[in-house]
Short mmCIF file of C-alpha atoms in Angstrom, two decimals:
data_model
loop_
_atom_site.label_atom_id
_atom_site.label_comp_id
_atom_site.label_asym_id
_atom_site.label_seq_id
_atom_site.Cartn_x
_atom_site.Cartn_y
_atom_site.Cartn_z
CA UNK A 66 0.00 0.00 0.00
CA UNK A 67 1.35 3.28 -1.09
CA UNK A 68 1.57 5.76 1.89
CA UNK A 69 -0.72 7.76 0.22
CA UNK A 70 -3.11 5.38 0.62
CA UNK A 71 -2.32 4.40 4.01
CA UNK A 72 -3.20 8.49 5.16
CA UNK A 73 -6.21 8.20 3.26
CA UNK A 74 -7.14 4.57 5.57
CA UNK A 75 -6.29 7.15 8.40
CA UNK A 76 -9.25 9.27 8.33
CA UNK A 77 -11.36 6.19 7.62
CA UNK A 78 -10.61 4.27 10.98
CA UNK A 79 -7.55 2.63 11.07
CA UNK A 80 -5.14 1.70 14.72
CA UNK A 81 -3.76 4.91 14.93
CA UNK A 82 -6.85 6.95 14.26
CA UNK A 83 -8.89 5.52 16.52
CA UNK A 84 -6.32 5.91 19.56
CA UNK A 85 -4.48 2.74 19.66
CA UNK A 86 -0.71 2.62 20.12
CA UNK A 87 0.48 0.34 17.90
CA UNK A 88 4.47 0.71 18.65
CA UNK A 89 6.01 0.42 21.52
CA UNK A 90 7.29 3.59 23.09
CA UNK A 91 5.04 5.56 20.33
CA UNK A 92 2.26 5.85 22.96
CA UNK A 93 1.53 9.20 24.66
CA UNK A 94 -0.31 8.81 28.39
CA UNK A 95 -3.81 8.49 26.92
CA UNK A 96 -3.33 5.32 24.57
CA UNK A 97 -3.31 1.81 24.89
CA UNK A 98 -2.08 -0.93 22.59
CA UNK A 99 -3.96 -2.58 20.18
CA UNK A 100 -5.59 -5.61 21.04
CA UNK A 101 -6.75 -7.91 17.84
CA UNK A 102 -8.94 -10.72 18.23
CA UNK A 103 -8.07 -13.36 15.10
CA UNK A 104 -10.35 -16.02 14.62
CA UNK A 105 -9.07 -18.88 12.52
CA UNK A 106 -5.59 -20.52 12.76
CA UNK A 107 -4.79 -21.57 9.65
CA UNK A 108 -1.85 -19.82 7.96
CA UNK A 109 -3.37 -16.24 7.25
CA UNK A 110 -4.48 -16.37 10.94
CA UNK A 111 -0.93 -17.35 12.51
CA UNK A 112 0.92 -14.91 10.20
CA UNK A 113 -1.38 -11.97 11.28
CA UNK A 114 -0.08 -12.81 14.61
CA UNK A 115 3.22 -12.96 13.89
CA UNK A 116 3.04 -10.04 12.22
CA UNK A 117 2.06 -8.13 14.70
CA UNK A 118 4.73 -9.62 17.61
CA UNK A 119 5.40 -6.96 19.68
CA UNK A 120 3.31 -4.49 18.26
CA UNK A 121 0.03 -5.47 19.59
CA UNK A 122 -1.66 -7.88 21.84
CA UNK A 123 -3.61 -10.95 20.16
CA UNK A 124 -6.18 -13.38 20.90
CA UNK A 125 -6.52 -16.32 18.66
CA UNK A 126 -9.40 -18.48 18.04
CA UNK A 127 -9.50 -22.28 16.33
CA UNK A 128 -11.60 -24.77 16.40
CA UNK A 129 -9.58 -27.75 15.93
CA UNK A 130 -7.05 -29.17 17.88
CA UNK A 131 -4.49 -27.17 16.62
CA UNK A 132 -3.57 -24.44 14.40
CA UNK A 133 -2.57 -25.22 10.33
CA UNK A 134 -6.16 -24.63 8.85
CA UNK A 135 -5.56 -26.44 5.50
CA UNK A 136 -1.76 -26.84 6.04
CA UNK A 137 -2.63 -30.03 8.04
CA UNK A 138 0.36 -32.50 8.62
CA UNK A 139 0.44 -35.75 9.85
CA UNK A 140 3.27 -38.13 11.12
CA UNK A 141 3.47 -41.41 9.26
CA UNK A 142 6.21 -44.48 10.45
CA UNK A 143 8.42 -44.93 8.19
CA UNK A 144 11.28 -47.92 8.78
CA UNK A 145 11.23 -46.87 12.52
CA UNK A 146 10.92 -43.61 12.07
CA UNK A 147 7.79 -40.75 11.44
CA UNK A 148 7.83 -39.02 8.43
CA UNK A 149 5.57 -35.79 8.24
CA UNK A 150 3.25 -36.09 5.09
CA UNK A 151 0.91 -32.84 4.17
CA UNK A 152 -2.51 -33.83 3.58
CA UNK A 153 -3.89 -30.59 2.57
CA UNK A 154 -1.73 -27.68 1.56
CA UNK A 155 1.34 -29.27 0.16
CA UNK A 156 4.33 -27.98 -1.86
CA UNK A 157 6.09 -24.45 -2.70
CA UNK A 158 8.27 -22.39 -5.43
CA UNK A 159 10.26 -19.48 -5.19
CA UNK A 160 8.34 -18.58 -8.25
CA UNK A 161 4.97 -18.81 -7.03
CA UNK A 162 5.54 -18.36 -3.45
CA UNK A 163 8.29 -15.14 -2.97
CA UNK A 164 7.40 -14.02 0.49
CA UNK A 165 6.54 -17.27 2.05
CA UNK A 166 9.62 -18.28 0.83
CA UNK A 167 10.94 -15.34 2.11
CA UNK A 168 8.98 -15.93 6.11
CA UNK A 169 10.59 -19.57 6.24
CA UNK A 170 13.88 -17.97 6.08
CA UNK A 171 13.21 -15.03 8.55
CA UNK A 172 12.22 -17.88 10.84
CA UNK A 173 15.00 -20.07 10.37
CA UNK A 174 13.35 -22.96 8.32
CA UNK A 175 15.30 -22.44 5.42
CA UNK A 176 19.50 -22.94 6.02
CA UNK A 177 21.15 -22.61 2.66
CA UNK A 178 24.36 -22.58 4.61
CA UNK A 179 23.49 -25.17 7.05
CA UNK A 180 22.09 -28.29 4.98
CA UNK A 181 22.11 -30.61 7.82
CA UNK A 182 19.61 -28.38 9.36
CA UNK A 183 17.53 -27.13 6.53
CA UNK A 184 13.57 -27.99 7.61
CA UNK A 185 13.00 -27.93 3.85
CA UNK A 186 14.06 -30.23 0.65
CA UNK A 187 13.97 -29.64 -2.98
CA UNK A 188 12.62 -31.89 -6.01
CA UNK A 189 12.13 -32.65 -9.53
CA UNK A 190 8.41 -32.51 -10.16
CA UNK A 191 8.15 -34.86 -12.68
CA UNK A 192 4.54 -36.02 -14.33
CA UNK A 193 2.86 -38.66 -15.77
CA UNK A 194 -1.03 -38.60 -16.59
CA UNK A 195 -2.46 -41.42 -17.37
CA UNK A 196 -6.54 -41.99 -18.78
CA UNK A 197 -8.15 -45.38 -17.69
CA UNK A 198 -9.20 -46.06 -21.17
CA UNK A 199 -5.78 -46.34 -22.86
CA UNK A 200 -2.93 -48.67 -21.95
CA UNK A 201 0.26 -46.05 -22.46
CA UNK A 202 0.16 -42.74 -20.63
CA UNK A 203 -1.19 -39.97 -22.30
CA UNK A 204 1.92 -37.63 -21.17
CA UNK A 205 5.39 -38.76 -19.54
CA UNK A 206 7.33 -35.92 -18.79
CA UNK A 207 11.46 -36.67 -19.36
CA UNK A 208 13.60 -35.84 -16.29
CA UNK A 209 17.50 -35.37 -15.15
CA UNK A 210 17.18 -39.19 -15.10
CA UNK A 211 15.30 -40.06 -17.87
CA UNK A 212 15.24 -38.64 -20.81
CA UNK A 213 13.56 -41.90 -23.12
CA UNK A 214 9.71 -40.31 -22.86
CA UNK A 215 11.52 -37.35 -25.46
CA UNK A 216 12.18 -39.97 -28.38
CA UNK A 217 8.69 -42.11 -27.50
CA UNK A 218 6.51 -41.95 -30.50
CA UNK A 219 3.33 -42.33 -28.32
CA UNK A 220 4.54 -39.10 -26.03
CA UNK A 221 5.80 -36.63 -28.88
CA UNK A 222 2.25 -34.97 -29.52
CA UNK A 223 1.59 -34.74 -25.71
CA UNK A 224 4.93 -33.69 -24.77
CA UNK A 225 4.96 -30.77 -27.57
CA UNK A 226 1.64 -29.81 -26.40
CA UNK A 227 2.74 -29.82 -23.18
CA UNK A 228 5.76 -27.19 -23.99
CA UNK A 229 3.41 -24.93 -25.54
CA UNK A 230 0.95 -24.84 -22.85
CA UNK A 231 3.60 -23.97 -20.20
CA UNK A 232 4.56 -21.15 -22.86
CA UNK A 233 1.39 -19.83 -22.91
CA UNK A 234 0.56 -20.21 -18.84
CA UNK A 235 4.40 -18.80 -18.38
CA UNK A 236 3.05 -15.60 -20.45
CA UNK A 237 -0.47 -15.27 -18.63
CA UNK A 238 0.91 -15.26 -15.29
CA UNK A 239 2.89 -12.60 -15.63
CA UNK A 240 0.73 -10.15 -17.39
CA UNK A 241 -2.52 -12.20 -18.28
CA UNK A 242 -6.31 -10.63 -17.48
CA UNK A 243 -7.11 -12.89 -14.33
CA UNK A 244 -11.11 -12.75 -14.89
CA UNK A 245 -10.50 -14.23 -18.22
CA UNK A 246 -11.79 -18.32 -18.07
CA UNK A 247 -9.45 -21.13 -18.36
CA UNK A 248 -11.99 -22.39 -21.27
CA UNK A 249 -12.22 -19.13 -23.10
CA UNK A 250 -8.09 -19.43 -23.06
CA UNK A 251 -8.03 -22.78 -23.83
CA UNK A 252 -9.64 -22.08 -27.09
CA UNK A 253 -6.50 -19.68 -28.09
CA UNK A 254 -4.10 -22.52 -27.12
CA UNK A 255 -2.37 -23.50 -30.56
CA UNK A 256 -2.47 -27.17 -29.51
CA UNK A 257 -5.02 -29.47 -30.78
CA UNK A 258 -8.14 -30.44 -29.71
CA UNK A 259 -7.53 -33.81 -28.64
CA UNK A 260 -4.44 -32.71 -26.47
CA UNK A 261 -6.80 -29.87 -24.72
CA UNK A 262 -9.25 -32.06 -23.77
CA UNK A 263 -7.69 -35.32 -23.07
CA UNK A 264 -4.19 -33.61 -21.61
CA UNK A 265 -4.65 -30.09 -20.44
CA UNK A 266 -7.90 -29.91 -19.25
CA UNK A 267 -7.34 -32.87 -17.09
CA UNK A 268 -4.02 -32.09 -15.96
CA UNK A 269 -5.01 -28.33 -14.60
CA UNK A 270 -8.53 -29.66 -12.79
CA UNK A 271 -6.40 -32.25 -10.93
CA UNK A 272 -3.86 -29.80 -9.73
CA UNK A 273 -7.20 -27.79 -8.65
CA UNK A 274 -8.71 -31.03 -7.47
CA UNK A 275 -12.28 -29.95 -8.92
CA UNK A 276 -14.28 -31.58 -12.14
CA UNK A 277 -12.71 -31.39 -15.82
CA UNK A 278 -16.54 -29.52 -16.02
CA UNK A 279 -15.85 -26.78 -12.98
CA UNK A 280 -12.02 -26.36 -14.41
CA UNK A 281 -13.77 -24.89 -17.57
CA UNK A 282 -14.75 -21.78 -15.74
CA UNK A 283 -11.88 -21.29 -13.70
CA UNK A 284 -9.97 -18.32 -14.16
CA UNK A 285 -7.08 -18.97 -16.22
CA UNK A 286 -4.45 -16.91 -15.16
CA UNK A 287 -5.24 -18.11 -11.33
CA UNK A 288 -4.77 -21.71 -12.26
CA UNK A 289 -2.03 -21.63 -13.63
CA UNK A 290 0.16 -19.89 -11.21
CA UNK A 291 1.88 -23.12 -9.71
CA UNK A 292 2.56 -24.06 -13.97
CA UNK A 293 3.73 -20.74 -15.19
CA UNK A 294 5.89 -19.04 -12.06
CA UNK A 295 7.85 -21.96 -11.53
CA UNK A 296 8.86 -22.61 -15.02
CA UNK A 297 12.13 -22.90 -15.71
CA UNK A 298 14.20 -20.42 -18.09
CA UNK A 299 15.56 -23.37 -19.90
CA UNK A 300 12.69 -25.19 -20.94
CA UNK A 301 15.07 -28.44 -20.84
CA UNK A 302 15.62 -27.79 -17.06
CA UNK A 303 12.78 -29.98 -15.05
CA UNK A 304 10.54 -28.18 -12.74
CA UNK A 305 11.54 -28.36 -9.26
CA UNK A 306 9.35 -27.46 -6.16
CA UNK A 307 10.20 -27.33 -2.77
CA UNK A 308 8.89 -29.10 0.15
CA UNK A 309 9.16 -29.03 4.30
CA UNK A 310 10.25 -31.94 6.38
CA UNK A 311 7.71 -31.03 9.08
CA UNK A 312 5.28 -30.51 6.61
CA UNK A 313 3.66 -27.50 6.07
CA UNK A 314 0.92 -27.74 8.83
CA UNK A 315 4.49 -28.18 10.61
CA UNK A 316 5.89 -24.95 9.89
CA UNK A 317 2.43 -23.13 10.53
CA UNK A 318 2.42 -24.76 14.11
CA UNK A 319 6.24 -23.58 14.14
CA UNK A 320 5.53 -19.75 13.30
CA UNK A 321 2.59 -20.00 16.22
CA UNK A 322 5.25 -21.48 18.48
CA UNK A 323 7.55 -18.37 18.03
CA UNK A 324 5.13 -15.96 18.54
CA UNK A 325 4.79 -13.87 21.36
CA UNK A 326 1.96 -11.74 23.20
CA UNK A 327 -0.44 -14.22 21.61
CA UNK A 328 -2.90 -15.99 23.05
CA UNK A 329 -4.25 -18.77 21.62
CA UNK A 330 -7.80 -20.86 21.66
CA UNK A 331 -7.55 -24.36 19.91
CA UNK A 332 -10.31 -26.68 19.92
CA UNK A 333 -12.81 -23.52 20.03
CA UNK A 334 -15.34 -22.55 17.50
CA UNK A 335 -16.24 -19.02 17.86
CA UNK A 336 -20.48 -18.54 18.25
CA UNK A 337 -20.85 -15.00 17.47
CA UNK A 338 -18.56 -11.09 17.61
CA UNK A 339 -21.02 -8.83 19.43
CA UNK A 340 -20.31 -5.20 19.02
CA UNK A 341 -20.20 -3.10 22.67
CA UNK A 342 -21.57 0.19 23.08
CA UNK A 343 -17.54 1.34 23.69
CA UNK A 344 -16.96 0.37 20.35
CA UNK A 345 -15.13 -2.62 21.20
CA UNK A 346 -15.86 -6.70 20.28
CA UNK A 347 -16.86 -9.21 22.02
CA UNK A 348 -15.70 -12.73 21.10
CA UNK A 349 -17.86 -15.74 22.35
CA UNK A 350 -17.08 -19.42 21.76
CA UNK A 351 -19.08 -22.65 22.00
CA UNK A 352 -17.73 -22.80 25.67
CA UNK A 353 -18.35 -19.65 27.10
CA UNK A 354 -14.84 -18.15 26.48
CA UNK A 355 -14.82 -14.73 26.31
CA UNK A 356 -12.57 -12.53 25.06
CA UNK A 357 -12.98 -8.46 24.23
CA UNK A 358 -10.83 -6.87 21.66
CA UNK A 359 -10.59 -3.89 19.67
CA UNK A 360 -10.55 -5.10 16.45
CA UNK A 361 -11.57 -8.54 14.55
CA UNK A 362 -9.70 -10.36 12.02
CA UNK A 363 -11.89 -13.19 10.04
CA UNK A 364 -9.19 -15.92 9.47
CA UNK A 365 -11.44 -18.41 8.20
CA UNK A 366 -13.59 -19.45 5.03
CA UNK A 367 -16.13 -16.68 3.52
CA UNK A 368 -19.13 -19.64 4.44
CA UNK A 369 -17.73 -18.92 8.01
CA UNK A 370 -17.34 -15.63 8.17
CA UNK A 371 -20.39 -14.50 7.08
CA UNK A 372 -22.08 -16.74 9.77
CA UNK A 373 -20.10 -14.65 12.01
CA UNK A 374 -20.33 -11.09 10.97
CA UNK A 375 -22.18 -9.37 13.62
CA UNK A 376 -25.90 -7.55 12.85
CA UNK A 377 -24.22 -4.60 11.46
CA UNK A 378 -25.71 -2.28 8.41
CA UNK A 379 -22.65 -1.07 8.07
CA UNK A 380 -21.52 -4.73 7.11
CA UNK A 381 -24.16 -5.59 4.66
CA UNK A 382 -22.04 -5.10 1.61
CA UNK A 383 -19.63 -7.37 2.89
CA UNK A 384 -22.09 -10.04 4.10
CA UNK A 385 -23.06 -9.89 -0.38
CA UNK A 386 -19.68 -10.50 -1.07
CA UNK A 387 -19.27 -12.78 1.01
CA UNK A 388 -22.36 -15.25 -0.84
CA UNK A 389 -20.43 -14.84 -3.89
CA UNK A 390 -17.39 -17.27 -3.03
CA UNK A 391 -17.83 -20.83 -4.56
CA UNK A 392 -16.41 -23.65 -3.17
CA UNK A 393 -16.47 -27.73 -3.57
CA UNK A 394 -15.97 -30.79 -1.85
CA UNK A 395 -12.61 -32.72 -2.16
CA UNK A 396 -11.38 -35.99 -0.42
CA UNK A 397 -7.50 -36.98 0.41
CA UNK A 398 -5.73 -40.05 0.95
CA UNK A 399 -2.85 -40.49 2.47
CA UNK A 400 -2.06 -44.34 1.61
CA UNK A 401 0.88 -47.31 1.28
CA UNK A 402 -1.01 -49.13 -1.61
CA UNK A 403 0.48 -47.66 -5.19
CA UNK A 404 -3.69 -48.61 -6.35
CA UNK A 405 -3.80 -45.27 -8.68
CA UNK A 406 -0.26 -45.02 -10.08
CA UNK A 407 0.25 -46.04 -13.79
CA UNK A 408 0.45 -49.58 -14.51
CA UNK A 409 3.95 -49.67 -14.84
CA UNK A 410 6.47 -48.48 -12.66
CA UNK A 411 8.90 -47.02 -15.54
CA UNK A 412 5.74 -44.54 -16.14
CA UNK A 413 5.96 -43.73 -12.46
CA UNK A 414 6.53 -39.79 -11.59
CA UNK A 415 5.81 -37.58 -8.51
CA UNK A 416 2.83 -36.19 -9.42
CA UNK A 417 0.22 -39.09 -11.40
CA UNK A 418 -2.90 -37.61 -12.54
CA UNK A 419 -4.95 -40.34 -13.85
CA UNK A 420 -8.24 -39.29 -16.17
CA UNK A 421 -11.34 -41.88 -15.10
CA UNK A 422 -14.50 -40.64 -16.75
CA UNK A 423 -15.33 -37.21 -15.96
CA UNK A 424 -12.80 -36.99 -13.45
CA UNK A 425 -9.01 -36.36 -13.30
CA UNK A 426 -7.33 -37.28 -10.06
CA UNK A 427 -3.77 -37.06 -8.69
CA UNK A 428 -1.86 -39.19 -6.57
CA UNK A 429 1.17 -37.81 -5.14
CA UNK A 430 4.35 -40.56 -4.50
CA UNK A 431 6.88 -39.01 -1.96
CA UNK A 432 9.16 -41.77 -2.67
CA UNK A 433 10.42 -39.81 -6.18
CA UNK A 434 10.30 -36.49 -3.47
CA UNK A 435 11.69 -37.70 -0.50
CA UNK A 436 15.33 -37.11 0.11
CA UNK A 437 16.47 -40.30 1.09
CA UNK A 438 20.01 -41.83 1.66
CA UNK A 439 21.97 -43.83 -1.15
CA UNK A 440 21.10 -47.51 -1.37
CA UNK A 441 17.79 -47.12 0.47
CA UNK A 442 14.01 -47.28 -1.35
CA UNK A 443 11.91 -44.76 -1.82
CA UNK A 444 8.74 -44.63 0.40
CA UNK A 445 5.82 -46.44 -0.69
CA UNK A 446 3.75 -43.24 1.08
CA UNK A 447 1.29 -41.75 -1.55
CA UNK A 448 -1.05 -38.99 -1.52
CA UNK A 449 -4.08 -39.02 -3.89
CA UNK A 450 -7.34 -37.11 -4.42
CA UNK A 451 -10.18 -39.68 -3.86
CA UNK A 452 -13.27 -37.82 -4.21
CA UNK A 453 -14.79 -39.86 -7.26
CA UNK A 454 -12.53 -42.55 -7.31
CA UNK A 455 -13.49 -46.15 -8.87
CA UNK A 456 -11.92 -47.99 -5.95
CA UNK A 457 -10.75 -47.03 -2.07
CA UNK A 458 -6.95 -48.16 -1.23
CA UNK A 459 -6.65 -51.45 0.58
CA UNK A 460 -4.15 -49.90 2.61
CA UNK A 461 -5.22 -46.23 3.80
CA UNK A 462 -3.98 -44.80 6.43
CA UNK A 463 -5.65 -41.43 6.91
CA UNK A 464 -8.45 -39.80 4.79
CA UNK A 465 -10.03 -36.25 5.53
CA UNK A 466 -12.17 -33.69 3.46
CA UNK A 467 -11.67 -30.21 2.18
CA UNK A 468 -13.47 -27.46 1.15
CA UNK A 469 -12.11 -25.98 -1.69
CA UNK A 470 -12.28 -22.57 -3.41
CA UNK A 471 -13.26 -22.73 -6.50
CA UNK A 472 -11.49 -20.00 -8.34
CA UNK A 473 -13.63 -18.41 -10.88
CA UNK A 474 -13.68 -15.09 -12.43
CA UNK A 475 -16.46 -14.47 -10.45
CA UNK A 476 -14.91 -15.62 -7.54
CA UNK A 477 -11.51 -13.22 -7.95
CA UNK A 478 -13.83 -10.25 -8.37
CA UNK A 479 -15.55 -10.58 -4.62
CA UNK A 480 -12.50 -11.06 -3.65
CA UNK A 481 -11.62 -8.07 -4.58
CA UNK A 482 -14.85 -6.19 -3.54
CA UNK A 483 -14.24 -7.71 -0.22
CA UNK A 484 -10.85 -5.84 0.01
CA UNK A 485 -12.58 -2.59 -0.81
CA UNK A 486 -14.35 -2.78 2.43
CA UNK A 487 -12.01 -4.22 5.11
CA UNK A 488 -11.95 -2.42 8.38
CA UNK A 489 -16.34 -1.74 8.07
CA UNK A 490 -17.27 -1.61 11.95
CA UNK A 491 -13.37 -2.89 13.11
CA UNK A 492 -13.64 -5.72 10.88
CA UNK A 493 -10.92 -7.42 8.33
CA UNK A 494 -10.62 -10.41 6.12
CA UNK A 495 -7.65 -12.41 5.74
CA UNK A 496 -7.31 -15.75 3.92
CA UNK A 497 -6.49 -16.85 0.53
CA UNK A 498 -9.51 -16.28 -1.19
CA UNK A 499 -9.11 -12.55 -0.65
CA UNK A 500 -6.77 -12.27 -3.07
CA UNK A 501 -6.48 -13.92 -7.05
CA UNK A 502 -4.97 -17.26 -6.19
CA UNK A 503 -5.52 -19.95 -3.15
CA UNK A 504 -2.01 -20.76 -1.85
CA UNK A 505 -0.08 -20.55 1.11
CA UNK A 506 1.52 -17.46 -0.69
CA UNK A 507 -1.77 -15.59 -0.42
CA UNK A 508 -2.87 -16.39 2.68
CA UNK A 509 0.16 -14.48 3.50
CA UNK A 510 -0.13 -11.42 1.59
CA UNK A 511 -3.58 -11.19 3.14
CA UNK A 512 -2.65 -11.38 6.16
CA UNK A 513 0.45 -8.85 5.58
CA UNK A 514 -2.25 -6.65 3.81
CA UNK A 515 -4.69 -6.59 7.14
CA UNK A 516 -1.33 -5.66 9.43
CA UNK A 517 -0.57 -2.76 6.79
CA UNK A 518 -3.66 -1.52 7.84
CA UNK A 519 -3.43 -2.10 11.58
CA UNK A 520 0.38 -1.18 12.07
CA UNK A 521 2.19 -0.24 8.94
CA UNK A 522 5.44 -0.08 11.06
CA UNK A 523 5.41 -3.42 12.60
CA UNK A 524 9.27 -4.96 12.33
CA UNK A 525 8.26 -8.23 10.72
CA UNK A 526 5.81 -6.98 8.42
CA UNK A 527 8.26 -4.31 7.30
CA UNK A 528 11.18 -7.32 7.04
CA UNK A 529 8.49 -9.55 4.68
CA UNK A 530 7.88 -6.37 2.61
CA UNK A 531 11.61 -6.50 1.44
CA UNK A 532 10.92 -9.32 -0.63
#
């Protein structure tokens, strides 16, 4: 935000206008600090309290068992050993995601000089999708360790196709018109129609995890983020992403654990935010916990937060927008039974969508992820999107359903119109689908864009902002 801008919030009603201190020592004998009341802990929630460390006092709300929202980790055994596997958010590129890149450094998860204690590894995202109706793959992609799929006649179509749709999505993301539909740009794609269809389609509503049918009317530009940020400037060089060895719920619980003059309510649905005649909230949860703030950050999903919005006028406008967001059902996996990989394990890759009817779902091996030591296998641990799936795996070993946002033109455009009225009646919005894309990345620009508001100065919000 433009400073400008942020004297223009000023006169509207933001920490400093209303008589909150919101830096230490910056207080004169009549103001107090801020105190914030943040209810959801997933990563938008956790970084707003970060953010404001030492700037302000914080309350924060969950209602699970601990914080991670849709960065939810669990610990698998592994030869003796647990092994932290993400079953919802999963994955991250400098590309794609700058400033959380940039947080897990500030807070000591990334060591580029200390490898031995790095919390995070890096792969080769390779890909194979596969359709239930053919016996070869429709696409292998060729890797730093093979390179046969390049001189297959059966993969030469799909692979060219393939090069010219992570062309085009390189070329949308940085300057592309993000309420345009993935179907209307799909039609401009100079690949044929078979390979749009059968390859593309598929491919971009099983990194989504929605229907081939839904994918149509996704905006383009925001689904193709995680394709065209992290591409390579040699289009021979494989596409690497980045993952955490506590996983990301891991480094969400991490960033709570560091955080100071917080205090936080897990296992606690919040009821209702009453406004008092002083101006201040009131937050209630299911057990009678009661906490009274001066301002309220929503943290959670728009179907929550508009439950939660208090009988306001003045937040009627938001309560609209708030209708607006889509969202659909997805399942996950987490399994030791290889039941949706391709047939054959030379058409194995990381990341194995697999079309089956009107579906196209993934299943994630860490085994070709994993760092592992020389001589040893790789994990038989795989991830996979079971939501319409033919068959359940023999051998699951954790399964749990998601909401999803389903990321439509429509959908970026409340989004925005939400923005335009954060701070309404000491209220704010943070979470992914405030902004164009659903990542971990923009849960934490929205959160750094509610603290701009509250405390423009505050250290670590003024560190991320270097990025």
């Amino acid at each position: 935000m433009h400073r400008a801008t942020r004297r223009s919030f000023l006169k509207r009603g933001s920490a400093a206008a209303l008589g909150w201190s919101a830096l230490p020592g910056s207080a004169s004998s009549n103001e107090r600090r801020l105190r914030v009341g943040i209810i959801g802990g997933g990563l938008s929630g956790v970084s707003c309290a970060w953010l404001l460390d030492g700037v302000a006092d914080a309350v924060l709300f969950d209602d699970r068992d601990s914080v991670g929202g849709h960065a939810h980790t669990i610990a698998v055994p592994l030869a003796g050993r647990p092994v932290f596997v993400d079953v919802g958010a999963q994955f991250f590129a400098r590309g794609p995601h700058p400033t959380y890149s940039k947080l897990l450094e500030l807070i000591g998860l990334t060591l580029d000089n200390e490898p031995a204690a790095d919390a995070t590894f890096e792969a080769e995202m390779s890909i194979t999708v596969s359709d239930e109706s053919q016996e070869l793959p429709r696409f292998v992609s060729p890797t730093s360790e093979r390179a046969w799929p390049i001189l297959a006649p059966w993969n030469r179509n799909s692979l060219i196709a393939f090069l010219l749709f992570s062309l085009a999505a390189k070329k949308l993301t940085e300057d592309g018109d993000w309420l345009v539909s993935l179907d209307a740009w799909l039609e401009a794609l100079p690949v044929g129609t078979e390979e749009k269809e059968r390859l593309i389609l598929p491919l971009v509503s099983a990194m989504v995890g929605c229907s081939i049918e839904q994918a149509r009317s996704l905006s383009a530009r925001s689904a193709l983020v995680f394709v065209g940020r992290a591409l390579p400037d040699n289009l021979l060089d494989p596409f690497r992403y980045s993952g955490s060895l506590v996983g990301l719920g891991g480094n969400v619980r991490y960033l709570s654990g560091i955080t100071g003059n917080t205090t936080v309510h897990v296992g606690s649905p919040v009821v209702r935010v009453e406004p008092l005649p002083s101006g201040e909230l009131l937050i209630r949860n299911r057990d009678g916990v009661v906490e009274k703030v001066d301002v309220v950050v929503l943290a959670t999903p728009p179907y929550v937060s508009k439950r939660l919005l208090p009988r306001d006028p003045a937040l009627r406008a938001a309560r609209r927008a708030l209708r607006r967001f889509d969202f659909f059902d997805a399942e996950i996996s987490i399994h030791t039974d290889p039941i949706y990989m391709p047939e054959k394990l030379l058409h194995w890759s990381a990341y194995n969508p697999c079309l089956e009817g009107d579906r196209c779902e993934a299943s994630v091996w860490y085994g070709a992820l994993w760092p592992r030591k020389p001589g040893s296998p790789p994990a038989p641990i795989f991830k996979s999107w079971a939501t319409a799936r033919s068959s359940a795996p023999s051998q699951e070993l954790f399964r749990r359903a998601f909401r999803h946002p389903l990321t439509t033109p429509d959908f970026i455009d409340a989004g925005r119109r939400l923005r335009s009225l954060q701070g309404r009646s000491r209220i704010w919005f943070a979470g992914s689908y405030t902004r164009e894309v659903d990542s971990q990345e923009s849960a934490l620009l929205s959160a750094m864009a509610v603290v701009r508001d509250l405390a423009p100065e505050a250290p670590h919000l003024l560190e991320l902002e270097s990025v």
